Tab-separated table of C-alpha atoms in Angstrom:
chain	number	residue	atom	x	y	z
T	290	MET	CA	-11.548	-3.196	-36.230
T	291	ILE	CA	-12.636	-4.549	-32.669
T	292	ASP	CA	-14.050	-1.904	-30.397
T	293	TRP	CA	-12.568	-3.544	-26.794
T	294	ALA	CA	-13.972	-0.677	-25.441
T	295	ALA	CA	-17.777	-1.742	-26.167
T	296	ARG	CA	-16.469	-6.011	-25.771
T	297	ASP	CA	-15.342	-4.126	-22.295
T	298	LYS	CA	-18.764	-3.571	-20.965
T	299	GLN	CA	-19.994	-7.216	-22.514
T	300	VAL	CA	-17.299	-9.219	-20.745
T	301	VAL	CA	-15.674	-7.976	-17.849
T	302	TRP	CA	-16.741	-7.354	-14.450
T	303	HIS	CA	-13.935	-4.126	-12.584
T	304	PRO	CA	-12.516	-4.250	-8.640
T	305	PHE	CA	-13.959	-0.856	-6.872
T	306	THR	CA	-16.142	0.493	-10.093
T	307	HIS	CA	-19.366	1.120	-10.377
T	308	MET	CA	-20.331	-1.209	-13.247
T	309	SER	CA	-23.328	1.214	-13.689
T	310	GLU	CA	-21.928	3.789	-14.720
T	311	TRP	CA	-18.867	2.432	-16.920
T	312	ILE	CA	-21.304	0.512	-18.466
T	313	SER	CA	-23.057	3.834	-19.339
T	314	GLY	CA	-20.038	5.298	-19.417
T	315	ASP	CA	-16.200	5.893	-22.155
T	316	PRO	CA	-13.246	3.176	-21.360
T	317	LEU	CA	-9.663	4.403	-21.327
T	318	VAL	CA	-8.423	1.217	-22.847
T	319	ILE	CA	-4.675	1.376	-22.266
T	320	ASP	CA	-2.800	-0.511	-25.080
T	321	ARG	CA	0.896	0.256	-23.837
T	322	GLY	CA	3.065	2.308	-21.412
T	323	GLU	CA	6.835	3.949	-21.811
T	324	GLY	CA	8.248	5.568	-18.576
T	325	SER	CA	6.137	7.409	-17.098
T	326	PHE	CA	2.853	7.723	-20.004
T	327	LEU	CA	0.414	5.392	-20.362
T	328	TYR	CA	-0.764	5.404	-23.959
T	329	ASP	CA	-5.122	4.291	-24.796
T	330	VAL	CA	-5.952	2.571	-28.216
T	331	ALA	CA	-6.602	5.419	-30.410
T	332	GLY	CA	-2.115	7.154	-29.480
T	333	ARG	CA	-2.916	9.487	-26.771
T	334	ARG	CA	-0.560	9.532	-24.171
T	335	TYR	CA	-1.323	10.160	-20.419
T	336	LEU	CA	1.087	10.789	-17.238
T	337	ASP	CA	0.752	8.383	-14.799
T	338	GLY	CA	0.063	10.052	-11.494
T	339	VAL	CA	-0.528	7.234	-9.496
T	340	SER	CA	2.000	4.062	-10.380
T	341	SER	CA	-0.855	1.169	-11.814
T	342	LEU	CA	-1.815	1.456	-8.593
T	343	TRP	CA	1.043	2.612	-6.478
T	344	CYS	CA	3.162	-0.281	-7.775
T	345	ASN	CA	5.098	0.761	-10.351
T	346	VAL	CA	8.049	2.221	-9.091
T	347	HIS	CA	10.480	2.747	-13.071
T	348	GLY	CA	9.256	3.661	-14.337
T	349	HIS	CA	7.024	1.513	-17.741
T	350	ALA	CA	8.774	-0.894	-20.487
T	351	HIS	CA	12.712	-0.110	-18.389
T	352	PRO	CA	14.494	-1.954	-20.369
T	353	ARG	CA	16.513	-3.001	-17.439
T	354	LEU	CA	13.665	-5.238	-15.360
T	355	ASN	CA	12.397	-5.940	-18.866
T	356	ALA	CA	15.849	-8.102	-19.669
T	357	ALA	CA	15.170	-9.623	-16.561
T	358	LEU	CA	12.053	-10.491	-17.041
T	359	ARG	CA	13.509	-11.905	-20.524
T	360	GLU	CA	16.032	-14.016	-19.410
T	361	GLN	CA	14.207	-15.471	-16.271
T	362	LEU	CA	11.776	-16.936	-18.906
T	363	ASP	CA	14.246	-18.980	-21.705
T	364	ARG	CA	14.799	-20.525	-18.288
T	365	LEU	CA	12.173	-21.050	-17.102
T	366	ALA	CA	8.298	-19.464	-15.772
T	367	HIS	CA	7.115	-21.491	-13.860
T	368	SER	CA	7.370	-23.733	-10.693
T	369	THR	CA	5.439	-24.982	-7.647
T	370	PHE	CA	7.145	-24.017	-4.627
T	371	LEU	CA	5.333	-26.545	-2.268
T	372	GLY	CA	7.938	-29.617	-1.873
T	373	LEU	CA	10.419	-27.970	-3.934
T	374	THR	CA	12.588	-24.101	-5.255
T	375	HIS	CA	14.442	-22.139	-7.120
T	376	LYS	CA	17.018	-19.989	-7.433
T	377	PRO	CA	15.326	-16.540	-8.132
T	378	GLY	CA	12.530	-17.753	-5.370
T	379	ILE	CA	16.217	-18.268	-2.845
T	380	GLU	CA	17.942	-15.411	-4.470
T	381	LEU	CA	15.321	-12.539	-4.026
T	382	ALA	CA	14.504	-13.764	-0.247
T	383	ASP	CA	18.171	-13.772	1.095
T	384	MET	CA	18.115	-10.449	-0.443
T	385	LEU	CA	14.801	-9.267	1.284
T	386	VAL	CA	16.101	-10.616	4.646
T	387	ARG	CA	19.386	-8.010	4.400
T	388	LEU	CA	17.138	-5.178	3.270
T	389	ALA	CA	14.473	-6.010	6.018
T	390	PRO	CA	14.599	-4.371	9.650
T	391	LYS	CA	16.677	-6.704	12.111
T	392	GLY	CA	14.687	-9.992	13.222
T	393	LEU	CA	13.937	-10.777	10.741
T	394	THR	CA	14.762	-14.068	8.918
T	395	ARG	CA	12.375	-15.823	7.441
T	396	VAL	CA	10.178	-15.351	3.686
T	397	PHE	CA	7.257	-16.377	2.970
T	398	TYR	CA	5.841	-15.106	-0.417
T	399	SER	CA	2.207	-15.833	-1.669
T	400	ASP	CA	0.690	-12.430	-4.756
T	401	SER	CA	-0.913	-9.517	-3.431
T	402	GLY	CA	-1.275	-6.952	-0.070
T	403	SER	CA	-3.751	-8.632	0.677
T	404	THR	CA	-2.538	-11.571	0.888
T	405	ALA	CA	0.579	-10.624	2.699
T	406	VAL	CA	-1.581	-9.526	5.799
T	407	GLU	CA	-3.533	-12.381	5.706
T	408	ILE	CA	-0.375	-15.333	6.516
T	409	ALA	CA	0.587	-12.722	9.060
T	410	LEU	CA	-2.056	-12.877	10.426
T	411	LYS	CA	-2.794	-16.675	10.319
T	412	GLN	CA	0.864	-17.584	10.996
T	413	ALA	CA	0.813	-14.455	14.242
T	414	PHE	CA	-2.559	-16.882	15.153
T	415	GLN	CA	-1.061	-19.894	15.247
T	416	TYR	CA	2.489	-19.008	16.608
T	417	TRP	CA	-0.025	-18.588	20.113
T	418	GLN	CA	-1.815	-21.916	19.523
T	419	LEU	CA	1.250	-23.780	19.128
T	420	ARG	CA	2.521	-22.542	22.451
T	421	GLY	CA	-0.391	-22.788	24.443
T	422	GLU	CA	-2.661	-20.262	24.049
T	423	SER	CA	-5.565	-18.976	21.969
T	424	ARG	CA	-5.033	-15.541	21.451
T	425	PRO	CA	-8.118	-14.901	18.490
T	426	ARG	CA	-8.321	-11.189	18.088
T	427	PHE	CA	-6.014	-8.058	16.223
T	428	VAL	CA	-5.692	-4.858	17.190
T	429	ARG	CA	-6.149	-2.035	13.872
T	430	LEU	CA	-6.055	1.890	13.448
T	431	GLU	CA	-8.241	3.578	13.106
T	432	HIS	CA	-9.005	3.519	9.376
T	433	ALA	CA	-7.536	0.349	8.590
T	434	TYR	CA	-6.518	-0.619	5.531
T	435	HIS	CA	-4.481	-4.087	5.062
T	436	GLY	CA	-6.690	-5.265	1.847
T	437	ASP	CA	-9.682	-7.738	0.652
T	438	THR	CA	-9.610	-11.149	1.789
T	439	LEU	CA	-12.296	-11.824	4.997
T	440	GLY	CA	-9.473	-11.661	7.066
T	441	ALA	CA	-7.632	-8.930	5.109
T	442	VAL	CA	-11.096	-6.832	6.195
T	443	GLY	CA	-10.807	-8.361	9.526
T	444	VAL	CA	-8.060	-6.112	10.371
T	445	GLY	CA	-9.447	-2.896	8.873
T	446	GLY	CA	-11.950	0.469	9.665
T	447	ILE	CA	-12.994	0.626	5.614
T	448	GLU	CA	-16.753	1.707	6.916
T	449	ILE	CA	-18.527	-0.141	4.345
T	450	PHE	CA	-17.292	-3.702	4.033
T	451	HIS	CA	-18.234	-4.312	7.096
T	452	ARG	CA	-21.383	-2.924	6.990
T	453	ILE	CA	-21.469	-5.197	3.182
T	454	PHE	CA	-18.690	-8.324	5.042
T	455	GLY	CA	-19.874	-8.332	8.169
T	456	PRO	CA	-21.614	-11.122	8.998
T	457	LEU	CA	-18.582	-12.987	6.783
T	458	ILE	CA	-15.974	-11.044	8.855
T	459	HIS	CA	-13.534	-11.738	12.420
T	460	GLU	CA	-13.179	-8.484	13.476
T	461	SER	CA	-10.386	-5.945	15.416
T	462	ILE	CA	-10.345	-3.793	18.210
T	463	GLY	CA	-10.154	-0.469	16.041
T	464	VAL	CA	-8.165	2.183	18.462
T	465	ARG	CA	-7.876	6.222	17.782
T	466	THR	CA	-5.142	7.154	15.315
T	467	PRO	CA	-3.004	11.062	16.138
T	468	ALA	CA	-4.804	12.779	13.161
T	469	THR	CA	-7.979	11.157	13.817
T	470	TYR	CA	-8.793	12.676	17.150
T	471	PRO	CA	-10.593	15.456	17.410
T	472	ASN	CA	-8.278	19.050	18.250
T	473	PRO	CA	-10.015	21.910	18.838
T	474	ASP	CA	-6.870	23.405	21.092
T	475	LYS	CA	-4.587	22.997	18.681
T	476	LEU	CA	-1.899	20.079	20.527
T	477	SER	CA	0.931	19.289	19.000
T	478	GLY	CA	1.537	16.293	17.323
T	479	GLU	CA	3.842	14.828	19.773
T	480	ASP	CA	0.820	15.137	22.183
T	481	LEU	CA	-2.685	14.124	20.031
T	482	SER	CA	0.479	10.247	19.841
T	483	ALA	CA	0.288	10.303	23.585
T	484	ARG	CA	-3.150	10.304	23.772
T	485	SER	CA	-4.046	8.093	21.277
T	486	LEU	CA	-0.342	5.653	23.010
T	487	ALA	CA	-2.051	5.995	26.081
T	488	ALA	CA	-5.617	4.362	23.629
T	489	LEU	CA	-3.833	1.549	23.206
T	490	ALA	CA	-2.197	0.677	26.101
T	491	LYS	CA	-5.508	0.990	27.800
T	492	THR	CA	-6.991	-1.763	24.670
T	493	LEU	CA	-3.880	-4.230	25.162
T	494	ASP	CA	-4.601	-4.263	29.245
T	495	GLU	CA	-7.928	-5.361	29.116
T	496	HIS	CA	-8.136	-7.156	26.470
T	497	GLY	CA	-4.043	-8.828	25.912
T	498	SER	CA	-4.458	-12.591	26.425
T	499	GLN	CA	-6.407	-12.258	23.468
T	500	ILE	CA	-4.400	-10.288	21.260
T	501	ALA	CA	-2.463	-12.583	18.855
T	502	ALA	CA	-1.308	-8.814	17.249
T	503	VAL	CA	-1.322	-5.514	16.512
T	504	VAL	CA	-0.921	-4.440	12.196
T	505	MET	CA	0.014	-1.596	11.020
T	506	GLU	CA	0.878	0.675	8.495
T	507	PRO	CA	4.333	2.177	9.866
T	508	LEU	CA	4.361	5.910	8.821
T	509	ILE	CA	1.433	7.541	6.803
T	510	GLN	CA	-1.771	4.984	5.953
T	511	GLY	CA	-2.588	5.038	2.639
T	512	ALA	CA	-5.218	4.159	1.904
T	513	ALA	CA	-6.776	5.388	4.262
T	514	GLY	CA	-6.572	8.761	2.395
T	515	MET	CA	-3.739	9.740	3.129
T	516	ILE	CA	-3.014	9.893	7.388
T	517	THR	CA	0.805	10.195	8.464
T	518	HIS	CA	1.955	9.307	11.895
T	519	PRO	CA	3.601	11.796	14.720
T	520	ALA	CA	7.237	10.952	14.496
T	521	GLY	CA	7.696	8.571	17.409
T	522	PHE	CA	4.358	7.202	16.793
T	523	ALA	CA	5.011	3.615	15.118
T	524	THR	CA	8.313	3.482	18.587
T	525	GLY	CA	5.292	3.698	20.955
T	526	VAL	CA	3.526	0.918	19.165
T	527	GLN	CA	6.767	-1.316	18.932
T	528	LYS	CA	7.798	-0.150	22.843
T	529	LEU	CA	3.973	-1.132	24.290
T	530	CYS	CA	3.170	-4.257	22.148
T	531	ARG	CA	7.331	-6.381	23.776
T	532	GLU	CA	5.643	-4.580	27.284
T	533	ARG	CA	2.795	-6.635	27.003
T	534	GLY	CA	3.940	-9.070	24.855
T	535	VAL	CA	1.819	-8.935	22.345
T	536	LEU	CA	3.796	-9.538	18.279
T	537	PHE	CA	3.573	-6.634	16.509
T	538	ILE	CA	2.941	-6.784	11.957
T	539	VAL	CA	4.290	-4.235	10.495
T	540	ASP	CA	1.785	-3.360	6.580
T	541	GLU	CA	4.708	-1.713	4.155
T	542	VAL	CA	2.396	-3.423	1.204
T	543	ALA	CA	1.988	1.086	0.783
T	544	THR	CA	5.677	2.229	2.125
T	545	GLY	CA	7.933	-0.009	1.442
T	546	PHE	CA	10.675	0.277	-1.531
T	547	GLY	CA	11.043	3.351	-1.376
T	548	ARG	CA	7.905	5.170	-1.072
T	549	THR	CA	8.704	6.976	1.751
T	550	GLY	CA	11.811	8.241	1.327
T	551	THR	CA	13.839	4.847	2.748
T	552	MET	CA	13.813	2.004	1.612
T	553	PHE	CA	11.228	0.745	3.831
T	554	ALA	CA	9.439	2.988	5.915
T	555	CYS	CA	10.480	0.488	9.656
T	556	GLU	CA	14.210	2.120	8.794
T	557	GLN	CA	13.071	6.350	9.630
T	558	GLU	CA	11.985	5.160	13.307
T	559	GLU	CA	14.355	2.472	13.409
T	560	LEU	CA	10.844	-0.387	13.955
T	561	GLU	CA	12.223	-3.900	14.319
T	562	PRO	CA	8.013	-5.698	14.168
T	563	ASP	CA	7.648	-9.264	14.256
T	564	PHE	CA	6.341	-9.546	11.062
T	565	LEU	CA	6.994	-7.378	7.859
T	566	CYS	CA	4.225	-7.993	4.834
T	567	VAL	CA	5.447	-6.303	1.318
T	568	ALA	CA	3.567	-5.821	-1.318
T	569	LYS	CA	3.137	-3.467	-4.651
T	570	GLY	CA	6.525	-2.189	-5.845
T	571	ILE	CA	8.236	-5.525	-4.755
T	572	THR	CA	8.392	-6.077	-8.466
T	573	GLY	CA	8.608	-2.603	-10.152
T	574	GLY	CA	5.315	-3.232	-10.782
T	575	TYR	CA	5.501	-5.752	-13.215
T	576	LEU	CA	4.235	-9.048	-11.576
T	577	PRO	CA	1.977	-9.955	-8.426
T	578	LEU	CA	4.251	-11.310	-6.078
T	579	ALA	CA	4.416	-10.800	-2.337
T	580	ALA	CA	6.440	-11.326	0.550
T	581	THR	CA	5.664	-11.949	4.893
T	582	LEU	CA	9.120	-12.190	6.424
T	583	ALA	CA	8.750	-13.160	10.410
T	584	ARG	CA	11.356	-13.592	13.025
T	585	GLU	CA	13.712	-17.129	13.462
T	586	SER	CA	11.944	-17.667	16.521
T	587	ILE	CA	8.373	-17.589	15.313
T	588	PHE	CA	9.172	-19.978	12.429
T	589	GLU	CA	11.251	-22.572	15.687
T	590	ALA	CA	7.223	-22.676	16.862
T	591	PHE	CA	6.531	-24.332	14.026
T	592	LEU	CA	8.938	-26.710	13.986
T	593	GLY	CA	8.580	-30.904	14.182
T	594	ALA	CA	7.809	-34.356	13.320
T	595	ARG	CA	5.162	-34.692	10.696
T	596	SER	CA	3.138	-36.577	13.519
T	597	GLU	CA	2.919	-33.252	15.356
T	598	MET	CA	1.647	-31.435	12.283
T	599	LYS	CA	2.610	-27.614	12.889
T	600	ALA	CA	3.595	-26.791	9.808
T	601	PHE	CA	2.024	-23.516	8.842
T	602	PHE	CA	-0.786	-24.719	5.940
T	603	HIS	CA	-1.742	-21.951	4.256
T	604	GLY	CA	0.233	-21.828	-0.072
T	605	HIS	CA	-0.727	-20.997	-3.456
T	606	THR	CA	0.036	-22.170	-6.710
T	607	TYR	CA	1.945	-19.292	-7.949
T	608	THR	CA	3.381	-18.890	-5.094
T	609	ALA	CA	7.751	-17.403	-5.602
T	610	ASN	CA	6.287	-17.300	-9.225
T	611	PRO	CA	10.544	-16.921	-10.891
T	612	LEU	CA	9.379	-14.677	-13.032
T	613	ALA	CA	8.155	-12.530	-10.654
T	614	CYS	CA	11.431	-13.026	-8.040
T	615	ALA	CA	13.956	-12.455	-10.902
T	616	VAL	CA	12.025	-9.034	-12.267
T	617	ALA	CA	11.964	-7.691	-7.494
T	618	ILE	CA	15.604	-8.392	-8.094
T	619	GLU	CA	16.701	-6.437	-11.129
T	620	SER	CA	14.486	-3.347	-8.752
T	621	ILE	CA	15.481	-3.971	-6.123
T	622	SER	CA	19.355	-3.416	-6.871
T	623	MET	CA	18.301	-0.783	-9.515
T	624	LEU	CA	17.364	0.910	-5.686
T	625	GLU	CA	19.733	0.608	-3.971
T	626	GLU	CA	21.928	1.640	-6.537
T	627	GLY	CA	20.683	5.135	-6.563
T	628	VAL	CA	17.530	4.570	-7.715
T	629	LEU	CA	16.309	5.068	-4.096
T	630	GLU	CA	18.224	8.755	-4.379
T	631	ARG	CA	16.010	10.087	-6.977
T	632	GLY	CA	12.411	9.121	-5.230
T	633	LYS	CA	13.970	11.557	-3.328
T	634	ASP	CA	14.867	14.077	-5.257
T	635	LEU	CA	11.985	13.788	-6.779
T	636	GLY	CA	9.824	14.106	-3.420
T	637	GLY	CA	11.198	17.074	-2.641
T	638	TYR	CA	10.215	19.371	-6.265
T	639	LEU	CA	6.602	17.500	-5.446
T	640	GLY	CA	6.758	19.523	-2.448
T	641	ARG	CA	7.876	22.658	-3.334
T	642	LEU	CA	5.087	22.416	-6.285
T	643	LEU	CA	2.536	21.895	-3.644
T	644	ARG	CA	3.499	24.564	-1.610
T	645	GLU	CA	3.804	26.970	-4.357
T	646	PHE	CA	0.674	26.434	-6.431
T	647	VAL	CA	-1.390	23.470	-5.079
T	648	GLU	CA	-1.298	24.227	-0.934
T	649	PRO	CA	-2.711	27.850	-1.864
T	650	MET	CA	-5.677	26.777	-3.908
T	651	LYS	CA	-8.916	27.571	-2.424
T	652	TRP	CA	-10.653	23.877	-2.184
T	653	VAL	CA	-7.354	22.560	-0.524
T	654	GLY	CA	-7.605	21.992	2.251
T	655	ASP	CA	-5.243	19.349	4.626
T	656	VAL	CA	-2.268	17.876	2.157
T	657	ARG	CA	-0.475	15.029	3.967
T	658	ARG	CA	2.837	13.025	1.745
T	659	ARG	CA	6.221	11.218	2.615
T	660	GLY	CA	7.749	11.496	0.638
T	661	LEU	CA	5.787	10.161	-2.604
T	662	MET	CA	3.048	9.791	-1.230
T	663	ILE	CA	1.185	12.186	-1.701
T	664	GLY	CA	-3.309	13.143	-0.967
T	665	ILE	CA	-4.407	16.665	-1.345
T	666	GLU	CA	-7.555	16.755	0.533
T	667	LEU	CA	-10.891	18.406	-1.369
T	668	VAL	CA	-12.602	20.902	0.809
T	669	GLU	CA	-16.172	22.956	0.171
T	670	ASP	CA	-14.603	25.561	2.401
T	671	ARG	CA	-10.229	25.853	3.808
T	672	THR	CA	-11.740	27.788	6.640
T	673	THR	CA	-12.910	25.870	8.775
T	674	GLY	CA	-12.387	22.906	6.712
T	675	ARG	CA	-15.704	22.092	6.503
T	676	PRO	CA	-15.584	19.360	3.395
T	677	PHE	CA	-17.709	19.040	0.371
T	678	PRO	CA	-20.647	16.902	0.596
T	679	VAL	CA	-20.538	13.629	0.320
T	680	GLU	CA	-22.698	12.315	-2.548
T	681	HIS	CA	-21.055	14.658	-4.189
T	682	PHE	CA	-18.007	12.722	-5.214
T	683	GLN	CA	-15.605	15.533	-6.431
T	684	GLY	CA	-12.471	13.314	-6.434
T	685	VAL	CA	-13.680	10.766	-8.877
T	686	LYS	CA	-14.742	14.440	-10.991
T	687	VAL	CA	-11.353	15.574	-10.660
T	688	CYS	CA	-9.417	12.644	-11.174
T	689	GLU	CA	-12.428	12.206	-14.483
T	690	ALA	CA	-11.424	16.076	-15.374
T	691	ALA	CA	-7.614	15.269	-14.780
T	692	ARG	CA	-7.681	12.611	-17.796
T	693	LYS	CA	-8.316	15.745	-20.222
T	694	HIS	CA	-5.095	17.807	-19.038
T	695	GLY	CA	-3.148	14.336	-19.791
T	696	VAL	CA	-2.907	12.689	-16.080
T	697	ILE	CA	-4.400	9.752	-14.828
T	698	LEU	CA	-5.066	9.751	-11.238
T	699	ARG	CA	-7.290	7.995	-8.709
T	700	PRO	CA	-9.167	9.418	-5.217
T	701	LEU	CA	-9.562	8.352	-1.935
T	702	GLY	CA	-13.223	9.434	-0.871
T	703	ASP	CA	-12.145	12.960	-1.438
T	704	VAL	CA	-9.050	13.098	-1.259
T	705	ILE	CA	-6.341	13.668	-4.831
T	706	VAL	CA	-3.210	10.566	-4.839
T	707	TRP	CA	-0.158	11.249	-5.965
T	708	MET	CA	1.836	8.311	-6.482
T	709	PRO	CA	4.260	8.904	-9.220
T	710	PRO	CA	6.777	6.095	-10.301
T	711	PHE	CA	10.923	7.740	-9.929
T	712	ASN	CA	11.674	8.084	-13.141
T	713	MET	CA	9.207	10.901	-12.783
T	714	ASN	CA	10.919	13.971	-14.517
T	715	ARG	CA	10.335	18.380	-13.315
T	716	ASP	CA	8.605	18.277	-15.672
T	717	GLU	CA	6.670	15.236	-15.928
T	718	ALA	CA	6.138	16.791	-12.532
T	719	ASP	CA	5.062	20.217	-13.527
T	720	LEU	CA	2.569	18.302	-15.709
T	721	LEU	CA	0.927	16.394	-12.646
T	722	ALA	CA	1.271	19.705	-10.050
T	723	SER	CA	-0.790	22.032	-13.329
T	724	ALA	CA	-3.581	19.469	-14.638
T	725	THR	CA	-3.656	18.858	-10.924
T	726	MET	CA	-4.682	22.358	-10.253
T	727	ARG	CA	-6.862	22.191	-13.506
T	728	ALA	CA	-8.888	19.931	-12.333
T	729	ILE	CA	-9.958	20.890	-9.738
T	730	GLU	CA	-10.296	24.626	-10.752
T	731	ASP	CA	-13.069	22.759	-13.371
T	732	VAL	CA	-14.907	20.869	-11.132
T	733	CYS	CA	-14.838	22.822	-7.957
T	734	GLY	CA	-15.104	26.162	-9.970
């Protein structure tokens, strides 16, 4: 019998992984998935509490998604989208345009959240260039995360990325979010939002002629630690962009496809951005696919004779892969047919579990939730909000302990993330909560 864990240690380099610890540890080798659960090669079962890094929507091995994938496989596995087209790519684009915020009419495919954002940045930059303006700068929110490619890192605020890759990065301008302002006077969310918007207005006034676009996640900043925004904040950002003549890029890679309770988070504040970036849940967690949606007026700036060289010079080998597009069409259809409502019910039940059982724990500080995006902050002292020393890595230890109780979690620093698939039932939600609580007790107690 092959020792897969040992073989992995010899040949694989894992993402966001301290490989010295991995090599000296006991890797969990996943063999199959079914419903809300993953099974390892020894047959042990684990609840997938983070939807396989936030992308699984309907659970593993869903019969409808499996059938859609098999049907497409019998017709066409892949054909280039450079100079050719195909039915699944057209059908999915039509569906996305129908569901997306008003005014977004053109779909450019890629294969990850990072590339979806990268494309929006490049399209925004080239749009201004085609209009005869040089606008090389972007504005982003503090602690923002928009992906790992160099352009996406440049519009992010993750310190370690900039410390390591700084010489390669085109720096953006950061603006504080309402949640990251010191608040000793206990100001309301509305007041903090006004303070943050005033800082953004000042930035746009100072650098407006240089700024191509403002980039943000609406309602909640996922990888920043599930940082939530007060109601109306995203609307305020959009208003400032419109007033100052700056493009508005909305990153819904994490928040899209029902995660915050609506198909897109934009709907909750009636946002109409110039670009919308989507990925993760678009295929229900089956295959890599992403899309960048743009306004028709932006698309039209790229039209012209071949000799004018106005084309958008960007593309990928697997752009609009037919298998991915086919399963995405089926996944989104399922959301429209009632899964979205089920997700709302699950979010409400998880909110109750959080209030009744998790929030009262002595090592739990702030608990942040938008729909099925949940962050549980670990603190050493909840009275003062004093965090654990960074070098204790409490979040990592809690997630490792949760596996012993049958649940897979992944932290953002000392914030424990819940991001369950929509199919999770109440018994499984109870397991998610109880395992998390026991793991926190194991580590912090």
